[in-house]
Short mmCIF file of C-alpha atoms and ligand atoms in Angstrom, two decimals:
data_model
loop_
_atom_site.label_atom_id
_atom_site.label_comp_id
_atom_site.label_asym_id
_atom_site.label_seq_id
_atom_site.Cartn_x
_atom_site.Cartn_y
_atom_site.Cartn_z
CA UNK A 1 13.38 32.51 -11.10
CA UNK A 2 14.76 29.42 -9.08
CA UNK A 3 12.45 26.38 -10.27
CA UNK A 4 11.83 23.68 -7.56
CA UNK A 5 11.16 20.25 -8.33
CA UNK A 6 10.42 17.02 -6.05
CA UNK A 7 13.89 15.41 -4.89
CA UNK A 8 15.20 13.29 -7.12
CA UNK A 9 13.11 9.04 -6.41
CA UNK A 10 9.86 11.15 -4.82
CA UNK A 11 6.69 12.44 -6.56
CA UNK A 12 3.74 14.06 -5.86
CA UNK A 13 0.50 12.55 -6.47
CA UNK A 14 -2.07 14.62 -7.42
CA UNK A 15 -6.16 14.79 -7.08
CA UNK A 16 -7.44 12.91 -9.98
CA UNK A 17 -4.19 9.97 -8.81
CA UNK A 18 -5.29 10.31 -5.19
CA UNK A 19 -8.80 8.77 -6.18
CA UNK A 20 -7.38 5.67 -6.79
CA UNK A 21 -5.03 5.45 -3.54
CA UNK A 22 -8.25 6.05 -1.41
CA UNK A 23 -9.57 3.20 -3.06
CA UNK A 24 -6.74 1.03 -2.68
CA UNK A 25 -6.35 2.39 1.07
CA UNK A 26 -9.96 1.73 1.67
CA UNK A 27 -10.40 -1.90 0.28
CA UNK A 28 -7.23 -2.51 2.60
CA UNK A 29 -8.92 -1.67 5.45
CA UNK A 30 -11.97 -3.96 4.90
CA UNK A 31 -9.52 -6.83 3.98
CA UNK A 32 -7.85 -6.41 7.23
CA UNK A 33 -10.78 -6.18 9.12
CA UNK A 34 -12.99 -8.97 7.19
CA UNK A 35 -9.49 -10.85 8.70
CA UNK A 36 -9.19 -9.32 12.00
CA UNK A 37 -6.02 -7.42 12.01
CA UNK A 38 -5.74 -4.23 14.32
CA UNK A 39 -4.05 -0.88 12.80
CA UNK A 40 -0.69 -0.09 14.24
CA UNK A 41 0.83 3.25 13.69
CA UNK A 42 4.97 3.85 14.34
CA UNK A 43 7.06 6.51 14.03
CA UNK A 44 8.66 7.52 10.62
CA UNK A 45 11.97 7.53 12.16
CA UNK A 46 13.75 4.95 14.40
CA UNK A 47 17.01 4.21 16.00
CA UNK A 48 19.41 3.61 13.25
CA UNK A 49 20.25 0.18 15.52
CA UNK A 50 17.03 -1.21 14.73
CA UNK A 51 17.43 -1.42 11.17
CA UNK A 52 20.94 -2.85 11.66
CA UNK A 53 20.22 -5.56 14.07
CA UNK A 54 16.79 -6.03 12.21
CA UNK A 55 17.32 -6.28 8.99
CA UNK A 56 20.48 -7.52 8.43
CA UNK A 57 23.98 -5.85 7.82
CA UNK A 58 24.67 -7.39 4.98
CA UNK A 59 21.21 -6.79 2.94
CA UNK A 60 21.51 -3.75 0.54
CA UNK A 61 18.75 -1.75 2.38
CA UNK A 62 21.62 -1.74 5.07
CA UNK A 63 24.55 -1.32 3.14
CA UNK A 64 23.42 1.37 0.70
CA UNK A 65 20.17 2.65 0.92
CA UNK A 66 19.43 3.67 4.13
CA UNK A 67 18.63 8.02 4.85
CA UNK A 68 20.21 7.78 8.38
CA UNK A 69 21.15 11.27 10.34
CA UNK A 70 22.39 12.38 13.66
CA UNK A 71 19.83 14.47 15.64
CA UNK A 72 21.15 17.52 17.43
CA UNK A 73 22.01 15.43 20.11
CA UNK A 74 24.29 13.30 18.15
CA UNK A 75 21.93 10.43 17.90
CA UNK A 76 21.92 8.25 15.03
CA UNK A 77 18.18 8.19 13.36
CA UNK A 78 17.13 6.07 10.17
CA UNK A 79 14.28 7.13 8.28
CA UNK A 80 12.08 3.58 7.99
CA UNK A 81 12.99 1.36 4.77
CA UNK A 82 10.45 -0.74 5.70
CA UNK A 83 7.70 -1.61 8.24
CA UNK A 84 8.26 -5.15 9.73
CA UNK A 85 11.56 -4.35 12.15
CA UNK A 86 9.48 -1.38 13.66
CA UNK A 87 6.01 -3.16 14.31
CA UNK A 88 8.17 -5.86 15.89
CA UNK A 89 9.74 -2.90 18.13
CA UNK A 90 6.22 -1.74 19.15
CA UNK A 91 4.72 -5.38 19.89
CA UNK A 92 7.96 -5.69 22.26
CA UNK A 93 8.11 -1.94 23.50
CA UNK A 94 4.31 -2.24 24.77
CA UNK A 95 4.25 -5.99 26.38
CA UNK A 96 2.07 -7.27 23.91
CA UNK A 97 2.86 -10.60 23.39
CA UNK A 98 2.14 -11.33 27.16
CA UNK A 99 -1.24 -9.98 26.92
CA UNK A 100 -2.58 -11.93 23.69
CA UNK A 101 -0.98 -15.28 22.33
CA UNK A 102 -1.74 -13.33 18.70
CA UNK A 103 -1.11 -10.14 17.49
CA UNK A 104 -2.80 -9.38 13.98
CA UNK A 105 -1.14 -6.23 13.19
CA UNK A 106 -1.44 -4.08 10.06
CA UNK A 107 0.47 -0.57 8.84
CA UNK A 108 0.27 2.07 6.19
CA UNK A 109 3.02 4.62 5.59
CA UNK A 110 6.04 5.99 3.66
CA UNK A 111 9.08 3.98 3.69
CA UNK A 112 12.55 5.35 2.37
CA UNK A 113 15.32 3.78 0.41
CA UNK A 114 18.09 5.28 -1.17
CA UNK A 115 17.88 3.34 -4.86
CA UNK A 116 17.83 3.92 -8.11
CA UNK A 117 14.77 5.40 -9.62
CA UNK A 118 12.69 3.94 -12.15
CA UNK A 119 9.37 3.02 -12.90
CA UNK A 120 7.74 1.29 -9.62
CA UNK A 121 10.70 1.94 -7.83
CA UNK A 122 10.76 5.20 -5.76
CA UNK A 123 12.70 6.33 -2.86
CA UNK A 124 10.33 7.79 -1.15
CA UNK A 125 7.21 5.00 -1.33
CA UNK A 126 4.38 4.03 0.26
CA UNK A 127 3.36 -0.11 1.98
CA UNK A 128 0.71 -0.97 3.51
CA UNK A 129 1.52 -3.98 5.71
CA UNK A 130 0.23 -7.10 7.77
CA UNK A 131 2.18 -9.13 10.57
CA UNK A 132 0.78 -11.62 12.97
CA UNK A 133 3.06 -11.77 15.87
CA UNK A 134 2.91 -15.38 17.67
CA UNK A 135 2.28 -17.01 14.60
CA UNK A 136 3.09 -20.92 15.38
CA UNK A 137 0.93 -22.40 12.62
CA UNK A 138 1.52 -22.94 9.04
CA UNK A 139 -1.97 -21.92 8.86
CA UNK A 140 -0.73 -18.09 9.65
CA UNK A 141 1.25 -17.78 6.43
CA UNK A 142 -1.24 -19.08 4.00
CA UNK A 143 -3.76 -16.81 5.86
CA UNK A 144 -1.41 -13.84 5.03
CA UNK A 145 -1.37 -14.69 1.09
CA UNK A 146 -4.79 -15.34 1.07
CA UNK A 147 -5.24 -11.99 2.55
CA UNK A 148 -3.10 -10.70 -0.22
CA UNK A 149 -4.52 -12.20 -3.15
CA UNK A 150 -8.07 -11.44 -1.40
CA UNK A 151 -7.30 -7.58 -1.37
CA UNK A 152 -5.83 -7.67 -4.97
CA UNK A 153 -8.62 -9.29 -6.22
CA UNK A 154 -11.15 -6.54 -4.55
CA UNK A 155 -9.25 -3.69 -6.19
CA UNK A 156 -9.95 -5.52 -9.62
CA UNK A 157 -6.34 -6.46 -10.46
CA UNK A 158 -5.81 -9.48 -12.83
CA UNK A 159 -3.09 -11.80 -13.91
CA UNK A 160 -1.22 -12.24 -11.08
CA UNK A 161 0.88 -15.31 -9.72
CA UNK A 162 1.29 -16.35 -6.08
CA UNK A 163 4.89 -17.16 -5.87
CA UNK A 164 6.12 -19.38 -3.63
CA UNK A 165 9.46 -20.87 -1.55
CA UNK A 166 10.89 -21.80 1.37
CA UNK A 167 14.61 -20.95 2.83
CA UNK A 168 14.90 -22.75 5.88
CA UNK A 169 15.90 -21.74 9.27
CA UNK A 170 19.08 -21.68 11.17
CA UNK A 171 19.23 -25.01 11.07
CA UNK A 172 19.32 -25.88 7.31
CA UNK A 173 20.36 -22.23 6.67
CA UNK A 174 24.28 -22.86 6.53
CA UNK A 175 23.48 -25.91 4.62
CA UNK A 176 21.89 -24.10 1.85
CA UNK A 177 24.47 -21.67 1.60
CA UNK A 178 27.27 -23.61 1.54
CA UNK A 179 25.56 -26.01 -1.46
CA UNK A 180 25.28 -22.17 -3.29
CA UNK A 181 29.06 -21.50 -2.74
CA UNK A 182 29.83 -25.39 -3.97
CA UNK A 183 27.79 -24.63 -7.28
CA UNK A 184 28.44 -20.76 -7.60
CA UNK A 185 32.34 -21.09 -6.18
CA UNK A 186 33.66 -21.77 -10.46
CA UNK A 187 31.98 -19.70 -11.98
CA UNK A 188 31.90 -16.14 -9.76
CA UNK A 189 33.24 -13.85 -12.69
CA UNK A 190 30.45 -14.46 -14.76
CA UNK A 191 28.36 -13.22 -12.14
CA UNK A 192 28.09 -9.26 -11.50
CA UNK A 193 30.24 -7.10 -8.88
CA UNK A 194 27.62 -7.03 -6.21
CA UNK A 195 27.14 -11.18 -6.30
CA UNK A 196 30.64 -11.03 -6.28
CA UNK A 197 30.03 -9.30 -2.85
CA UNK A 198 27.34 -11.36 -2.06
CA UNK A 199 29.23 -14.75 -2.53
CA UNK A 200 31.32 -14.42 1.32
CA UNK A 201 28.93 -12.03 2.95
CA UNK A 202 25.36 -13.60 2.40
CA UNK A 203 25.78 -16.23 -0.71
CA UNK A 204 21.72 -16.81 -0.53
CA UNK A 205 21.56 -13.05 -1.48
CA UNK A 206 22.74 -13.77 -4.78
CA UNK A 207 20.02 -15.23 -5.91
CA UNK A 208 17.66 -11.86 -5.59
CA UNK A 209 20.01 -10.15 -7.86
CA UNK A 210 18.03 -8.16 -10.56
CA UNK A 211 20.94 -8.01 -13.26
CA UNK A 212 19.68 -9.97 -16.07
CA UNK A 213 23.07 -11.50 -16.93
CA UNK A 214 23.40 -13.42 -13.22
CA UNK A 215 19.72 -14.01 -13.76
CA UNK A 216 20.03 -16.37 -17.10
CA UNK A 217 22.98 -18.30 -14.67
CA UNK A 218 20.92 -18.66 -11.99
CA UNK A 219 18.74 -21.43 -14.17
CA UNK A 220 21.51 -23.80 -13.60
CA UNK A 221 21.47 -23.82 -9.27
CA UNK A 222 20.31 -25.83 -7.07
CA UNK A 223 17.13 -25.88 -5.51
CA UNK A 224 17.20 -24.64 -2.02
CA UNK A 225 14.41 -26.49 -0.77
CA UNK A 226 15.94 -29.82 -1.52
CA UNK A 227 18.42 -29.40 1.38
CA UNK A 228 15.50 -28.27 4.49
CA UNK A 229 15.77 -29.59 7.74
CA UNK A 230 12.47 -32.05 8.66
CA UNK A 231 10.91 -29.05 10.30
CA UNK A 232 10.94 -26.95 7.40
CA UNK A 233 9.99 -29.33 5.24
CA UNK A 234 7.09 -30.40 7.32
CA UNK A 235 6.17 -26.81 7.51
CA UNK A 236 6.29 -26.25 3.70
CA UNK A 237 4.80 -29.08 3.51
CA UNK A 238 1.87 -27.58 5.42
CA UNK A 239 1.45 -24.61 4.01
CA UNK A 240 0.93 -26.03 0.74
CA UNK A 241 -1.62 -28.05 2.18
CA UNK A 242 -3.45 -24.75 3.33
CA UNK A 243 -3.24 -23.27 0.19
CA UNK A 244 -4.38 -26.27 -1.65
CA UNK A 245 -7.75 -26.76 0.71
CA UNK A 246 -8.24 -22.89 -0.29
CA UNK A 247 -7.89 -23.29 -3.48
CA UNK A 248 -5.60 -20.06 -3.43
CA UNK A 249 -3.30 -20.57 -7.21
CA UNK A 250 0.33 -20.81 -6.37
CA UNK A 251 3.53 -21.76 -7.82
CA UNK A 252 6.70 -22.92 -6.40
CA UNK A 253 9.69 -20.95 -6.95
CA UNK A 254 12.96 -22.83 -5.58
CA UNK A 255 15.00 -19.95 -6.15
CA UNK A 256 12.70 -17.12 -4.85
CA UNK A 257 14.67 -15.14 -1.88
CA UNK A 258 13.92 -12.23 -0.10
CA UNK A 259 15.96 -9.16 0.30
CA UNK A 260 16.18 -8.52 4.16
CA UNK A 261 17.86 -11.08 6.27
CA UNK A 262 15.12 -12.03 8.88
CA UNK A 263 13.41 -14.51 6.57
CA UNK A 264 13.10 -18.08 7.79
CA UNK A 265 11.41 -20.70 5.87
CA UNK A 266 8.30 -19.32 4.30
CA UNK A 267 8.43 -16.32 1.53
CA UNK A 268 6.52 -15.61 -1.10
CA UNK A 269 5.63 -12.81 -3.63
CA UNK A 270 2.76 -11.67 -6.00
CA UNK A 271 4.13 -10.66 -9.02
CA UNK A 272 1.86 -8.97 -12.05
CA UNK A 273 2.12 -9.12 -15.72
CA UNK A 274 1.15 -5.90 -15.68
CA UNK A 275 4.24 -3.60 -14.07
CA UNK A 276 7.14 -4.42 -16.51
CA UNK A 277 10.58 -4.80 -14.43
CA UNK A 278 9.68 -3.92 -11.08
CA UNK A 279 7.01 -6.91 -11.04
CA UNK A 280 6.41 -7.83 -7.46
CA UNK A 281 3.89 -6.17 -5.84
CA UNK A 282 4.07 -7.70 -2.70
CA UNK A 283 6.56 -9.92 -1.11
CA UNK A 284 6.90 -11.50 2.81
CA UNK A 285 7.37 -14.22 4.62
CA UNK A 286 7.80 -15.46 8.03
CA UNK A 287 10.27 -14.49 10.45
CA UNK A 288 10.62 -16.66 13.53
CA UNK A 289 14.17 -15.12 14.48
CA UNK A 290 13.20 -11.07 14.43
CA UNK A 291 11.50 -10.78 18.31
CA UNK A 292 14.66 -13.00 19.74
CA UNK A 293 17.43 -10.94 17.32
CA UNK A 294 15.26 -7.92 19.11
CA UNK A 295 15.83 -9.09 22.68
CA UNK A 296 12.21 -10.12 23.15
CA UNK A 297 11.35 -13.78 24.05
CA UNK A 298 11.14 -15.98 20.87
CA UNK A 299 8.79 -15.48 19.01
CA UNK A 300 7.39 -16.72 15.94
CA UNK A 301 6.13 -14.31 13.30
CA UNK A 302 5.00 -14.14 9.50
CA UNK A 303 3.56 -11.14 7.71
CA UNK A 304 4.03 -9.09 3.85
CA UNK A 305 3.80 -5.69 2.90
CA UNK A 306 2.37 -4.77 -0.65
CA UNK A 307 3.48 -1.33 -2.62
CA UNK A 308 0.64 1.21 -3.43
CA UNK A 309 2.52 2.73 -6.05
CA UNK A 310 2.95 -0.25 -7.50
CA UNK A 311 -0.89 -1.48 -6.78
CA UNK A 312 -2.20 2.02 -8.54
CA UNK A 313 0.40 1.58 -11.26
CA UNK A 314 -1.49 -2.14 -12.37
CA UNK A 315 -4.92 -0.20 -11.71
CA UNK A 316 -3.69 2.57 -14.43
CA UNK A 317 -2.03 -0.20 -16.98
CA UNK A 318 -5.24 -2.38 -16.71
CA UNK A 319 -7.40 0.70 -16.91
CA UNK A 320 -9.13 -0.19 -13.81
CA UNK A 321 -11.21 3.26 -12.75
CA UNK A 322 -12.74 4.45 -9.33
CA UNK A 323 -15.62 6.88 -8.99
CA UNK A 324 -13.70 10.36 -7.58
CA UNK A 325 -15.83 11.79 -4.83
CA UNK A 326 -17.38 14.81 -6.39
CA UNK A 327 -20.30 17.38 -5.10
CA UNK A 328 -23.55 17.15 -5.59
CA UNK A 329 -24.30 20.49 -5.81
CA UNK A 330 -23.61 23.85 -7.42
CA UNK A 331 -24.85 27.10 -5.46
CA UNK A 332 -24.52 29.83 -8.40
CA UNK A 333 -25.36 32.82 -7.09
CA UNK A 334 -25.70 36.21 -9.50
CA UNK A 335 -24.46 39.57 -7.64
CA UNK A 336 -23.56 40.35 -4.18
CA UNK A 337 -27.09 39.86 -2.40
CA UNK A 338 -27.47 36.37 -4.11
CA UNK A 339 -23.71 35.61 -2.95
CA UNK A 340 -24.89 36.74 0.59
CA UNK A 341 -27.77 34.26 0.29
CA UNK A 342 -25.97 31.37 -1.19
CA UNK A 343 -23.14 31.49 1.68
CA UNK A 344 -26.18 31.06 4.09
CA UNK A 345 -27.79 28.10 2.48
CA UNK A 346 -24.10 26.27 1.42
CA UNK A 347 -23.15 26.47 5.28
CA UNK A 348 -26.86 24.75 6.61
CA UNK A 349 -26.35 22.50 3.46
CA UNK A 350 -22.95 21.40 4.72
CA UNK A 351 -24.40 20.40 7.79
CA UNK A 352 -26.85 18.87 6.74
CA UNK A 353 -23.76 16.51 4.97
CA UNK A 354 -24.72 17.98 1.42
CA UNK A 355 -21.36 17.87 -0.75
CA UNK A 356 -21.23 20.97 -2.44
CA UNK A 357 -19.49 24.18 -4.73
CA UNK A 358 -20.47 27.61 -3.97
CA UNK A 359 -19.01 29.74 -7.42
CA UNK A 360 -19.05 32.94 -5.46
CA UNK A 361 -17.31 34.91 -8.60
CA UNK A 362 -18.86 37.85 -10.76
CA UNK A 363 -19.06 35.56 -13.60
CA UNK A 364 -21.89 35.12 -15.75
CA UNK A 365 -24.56 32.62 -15.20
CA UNK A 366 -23.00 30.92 -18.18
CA UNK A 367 -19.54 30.41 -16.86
CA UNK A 368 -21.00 29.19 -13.73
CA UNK A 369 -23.15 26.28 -15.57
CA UNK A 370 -19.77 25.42 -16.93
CA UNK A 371 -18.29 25.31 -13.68
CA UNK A 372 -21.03 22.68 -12.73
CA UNK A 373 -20.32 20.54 -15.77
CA UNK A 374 -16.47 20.83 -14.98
CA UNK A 375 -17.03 19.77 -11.71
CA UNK A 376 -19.59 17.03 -12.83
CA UNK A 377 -22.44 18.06 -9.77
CA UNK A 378 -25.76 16.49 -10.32
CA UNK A 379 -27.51 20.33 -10.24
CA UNK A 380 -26.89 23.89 -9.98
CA UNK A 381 -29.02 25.94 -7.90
CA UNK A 382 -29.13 29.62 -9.32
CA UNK A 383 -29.97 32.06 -7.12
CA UNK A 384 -30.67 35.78 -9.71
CA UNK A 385 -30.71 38.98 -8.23
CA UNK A 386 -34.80 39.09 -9.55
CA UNK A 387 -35.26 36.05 -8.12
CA UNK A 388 -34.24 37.43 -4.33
CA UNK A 389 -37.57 39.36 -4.25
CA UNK A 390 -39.55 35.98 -3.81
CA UNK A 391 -37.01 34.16 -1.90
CA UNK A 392 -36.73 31.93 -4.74
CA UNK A 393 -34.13 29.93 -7.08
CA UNK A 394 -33.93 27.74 -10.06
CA UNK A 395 -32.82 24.53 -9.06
CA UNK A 396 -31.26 23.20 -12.67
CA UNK A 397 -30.93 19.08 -13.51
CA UNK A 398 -27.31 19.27 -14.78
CA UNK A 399 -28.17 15.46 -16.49
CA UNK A 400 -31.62 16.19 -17.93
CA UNK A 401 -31.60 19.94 -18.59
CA UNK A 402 -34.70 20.59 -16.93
CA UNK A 403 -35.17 23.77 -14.25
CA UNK A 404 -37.64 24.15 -11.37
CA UNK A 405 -38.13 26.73 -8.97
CA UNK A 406 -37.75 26.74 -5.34
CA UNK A 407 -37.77 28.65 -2.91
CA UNK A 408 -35.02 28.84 -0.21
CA UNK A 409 -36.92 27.67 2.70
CA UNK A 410 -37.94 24.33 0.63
CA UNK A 411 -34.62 24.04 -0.91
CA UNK A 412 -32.66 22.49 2.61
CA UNK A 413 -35.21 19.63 2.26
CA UNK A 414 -35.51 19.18 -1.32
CA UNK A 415 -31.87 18.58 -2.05
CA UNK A 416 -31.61 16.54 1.13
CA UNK A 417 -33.98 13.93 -0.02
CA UNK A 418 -32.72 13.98 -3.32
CA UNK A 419 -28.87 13.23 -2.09
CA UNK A 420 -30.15 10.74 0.00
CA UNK A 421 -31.98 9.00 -2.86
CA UNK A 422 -29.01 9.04 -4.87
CA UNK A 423 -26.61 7.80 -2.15
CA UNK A 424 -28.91 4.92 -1.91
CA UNK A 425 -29.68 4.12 -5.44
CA UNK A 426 -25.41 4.52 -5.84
CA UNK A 427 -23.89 2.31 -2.68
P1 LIG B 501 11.87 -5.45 -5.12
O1 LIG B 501 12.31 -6.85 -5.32
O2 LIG B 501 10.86 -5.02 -6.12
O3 LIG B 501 12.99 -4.49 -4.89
P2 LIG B 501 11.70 -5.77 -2.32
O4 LIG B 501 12.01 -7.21 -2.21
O5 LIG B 501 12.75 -4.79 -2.01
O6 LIG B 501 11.06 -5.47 -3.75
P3 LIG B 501 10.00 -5.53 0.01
O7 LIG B 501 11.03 -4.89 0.81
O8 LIG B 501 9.55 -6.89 0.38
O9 LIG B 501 10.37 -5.46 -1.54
O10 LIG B 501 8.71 -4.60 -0.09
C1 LIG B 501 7.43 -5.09 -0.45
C2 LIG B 501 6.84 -4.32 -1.61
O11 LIG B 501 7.08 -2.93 -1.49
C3 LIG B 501 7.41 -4.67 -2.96
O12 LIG B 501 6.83 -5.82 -3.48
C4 LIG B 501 7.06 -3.43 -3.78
O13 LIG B 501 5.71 -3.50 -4.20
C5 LIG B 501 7.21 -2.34 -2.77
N1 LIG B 501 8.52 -1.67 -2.92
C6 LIG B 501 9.72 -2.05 -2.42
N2 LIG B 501 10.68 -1.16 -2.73
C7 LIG B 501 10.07 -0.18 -3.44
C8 LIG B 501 10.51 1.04 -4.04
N3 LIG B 501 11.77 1.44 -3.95
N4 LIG B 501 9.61 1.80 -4.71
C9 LIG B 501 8.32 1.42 -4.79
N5 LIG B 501 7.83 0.29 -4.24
C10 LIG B 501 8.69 -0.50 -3.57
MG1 LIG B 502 14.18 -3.93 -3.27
#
């Protein structure tokens, strides 16, 4: 028999799994509302173009690991790597920046990148993202970490460090680069074949390289903030400032770079001690170049995106659990009248938002009280075949043991006020 598996960088994620990216996706949403961002929602797929003029040809999400294909009608279509170049789209496709000085955006979805598999690193994974379009104020990025150290802190992770840098603008930019070549220029065979690359088609690049080897070399560079124009260094300047009056934990990473070429002066990271290689589990930045590169009127932008995989993978490493959604109830009917009644009562139930289990098999009364405990419902209502006569059931405490019976008509009510107890006594 042919055996199919998941392509090769995806995975499925299962029930018991799922419980803890509902709670991730959930505390997200309050975060973004406690800080007034607005859900966005773009198509999976985009005009290969966008990605190109977006992110940067150069970058390796551009030069490798994009899952582009013609349509039928020839067109050239890019499944998304990421979710910044096509929120920016949207903002410009729909007007928006004449309508409201600020756009507080956010985005969840699956983003696609042809790499190599590993732990934390998929190609097929999911972000959830923020980006406030319009964003003139240092105030905007530190408002963005905040955010992100905010939500992190709400799904219980620990031990994790706000990294920080800036890498100028177009200004300093070819400054910064060329003071890389000057210090990188002798020594380019101990670096790796990619840096080699790197070193004439995007030199700042080379310092996001994850080979270990250029890593130990990179020690001995240069700072890149040493060489910002006055605006950027005023800017970094404020945002430190921000993030100092918030008391938000940071440190200051000269050498920290991001990977897609629409960074300007802010970016920072959140890296864990609890994911191994892949460590980040967020990164951004601000990107006052993207609308213009986009044909929209300047404007100036900062925003991150954080991984869930990589969010539930810290949850599972720091043992962090999350109460699964189960139901309350267990309808256990015994023969085919019972089953009759039970299929009444689970559908008014229902209605009545009861979350319940009918077992509607021949199995023994037994195998159904095991079914309750598997499921872990807080009782079992047992409706016998003996018990029909009086329009009757025993309504069993799955914690305590105890039984009591009730009859159908009270039953609605009974378990109603009981759910509702326990939904209060358990917010
Ligand atoms: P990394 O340095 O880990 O490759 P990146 O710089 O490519 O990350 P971004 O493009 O900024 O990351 O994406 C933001 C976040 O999305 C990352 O911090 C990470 O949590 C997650 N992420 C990025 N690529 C992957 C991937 N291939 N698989 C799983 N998660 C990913
Ligand atoms: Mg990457």
């Amino acid at each position: 028999m042919t055996k199919y598996t998941v392509p090769r960088g995806t995975r499925d994620i299962l029930p018991e799994e799922v419980a803890l990216w509902q709670f991730v996706e959930q505390k997200a949403r309050e975060i973004f509302d406690l800080y007034n961002f607005r859900e966005i929602r773009t198509p999976i797929f985009e005009h290969t173009e966008l990605f190109l003029r977006g992110i940067g040809e150069n970058t390796d999400i551009i030069s490798k690991e994009m899952y582009s294909f013609q349509d039928r009608k020839g067109r050239s279509l890019t499944l998304r790597p990421e979710g910044t170049a096509s929120v920016a789209r949207a903002y410009l496709e729909a007007g928006r920046g004449q309508r409201e000085p600020l756009s507080k955006l956010w985005y969840q979805g699956p983003m696609f990148r042809y790499e190599r598999p590993q732990a934390g690193r998929y190609r097929q994974f999911h972000q959830m993202g923020c980006e406030v379009l319009g964003a003139t104020s240092a105030y905007q990025d530190t408002e963005v970490i905040v955010l992100a150290q905010h939500f992190f802190e709400s799904i219980g992770l620990k031990d994790l460090e706000v990294h920080i840098n800036s890498v100028g603008c177009p200004t300093c930019r070819p400054v910064i680069k060329e003071r890389l070549k000057s210090f990188l220029g002798d020594n380019l065979d101990s670096l790796c074949a990619d840096c080699r690359k790197r070193f004439e088609a995007n030199p700042l690049r080379i310092l996001d390289c994850k080979n270990p080897q250029c890593n130990e070399f990179f020690v001995m560079l240069p700072d890149i903030s040493d060489v910002l124009c006055a605006e950027c260094k005023e800017h970094y300047h404020d945002v430190q400032n921000y993030l100092n009056i918030m008391r938000l934990k940071y440190k200051i990473k000269p050498r920290l770079v991001r990977g897609l070429d629409y960074y300007t002066k802010t970016v920072f990271e959140i890296i864990s001690a609890h994911l191994g290689a892949q460590n980040a589990v967020c990164g951004g930045g601000r990107y006052d170049n993207l609308i213009k590169e986009l044909g929209g009127t300047p404007s100036p932008a900062v925003g991150f995106a954080f991984g869930l995989e990589r969010a539930v993978l810290i949850m599972q490493n720091q043992k962090v659990s999350v109460r699964e959604h189960r139901p309350y109830l267990l309808l256990a009917p015994l023969g085919e009248n019972a089953g009759n009644r039970a299929a009444i009562l689970a559908n008014k139930l229902r209605r009545r938002n009861i979350p319940l289990e009918i077992d509607i098999s021949s199995r023994s009364l037994s195998a159904k009280l095991k079914t309750a405990d598997r499921l872990g419902v807080r009782y079992a209502y047992i409706l016998g075949e003996d018990e029909l006569v009086d329009k009757c059931g025993q309504l069993k405490d799955m914690q305590g043991g105890s039984q009591k019976k009730i009859s159908f008509e009270k039953i609605l009510e009974e378990i109603e006020n009981r759910y509702q107890k326990y939904r209060r006594e358990n917010k």
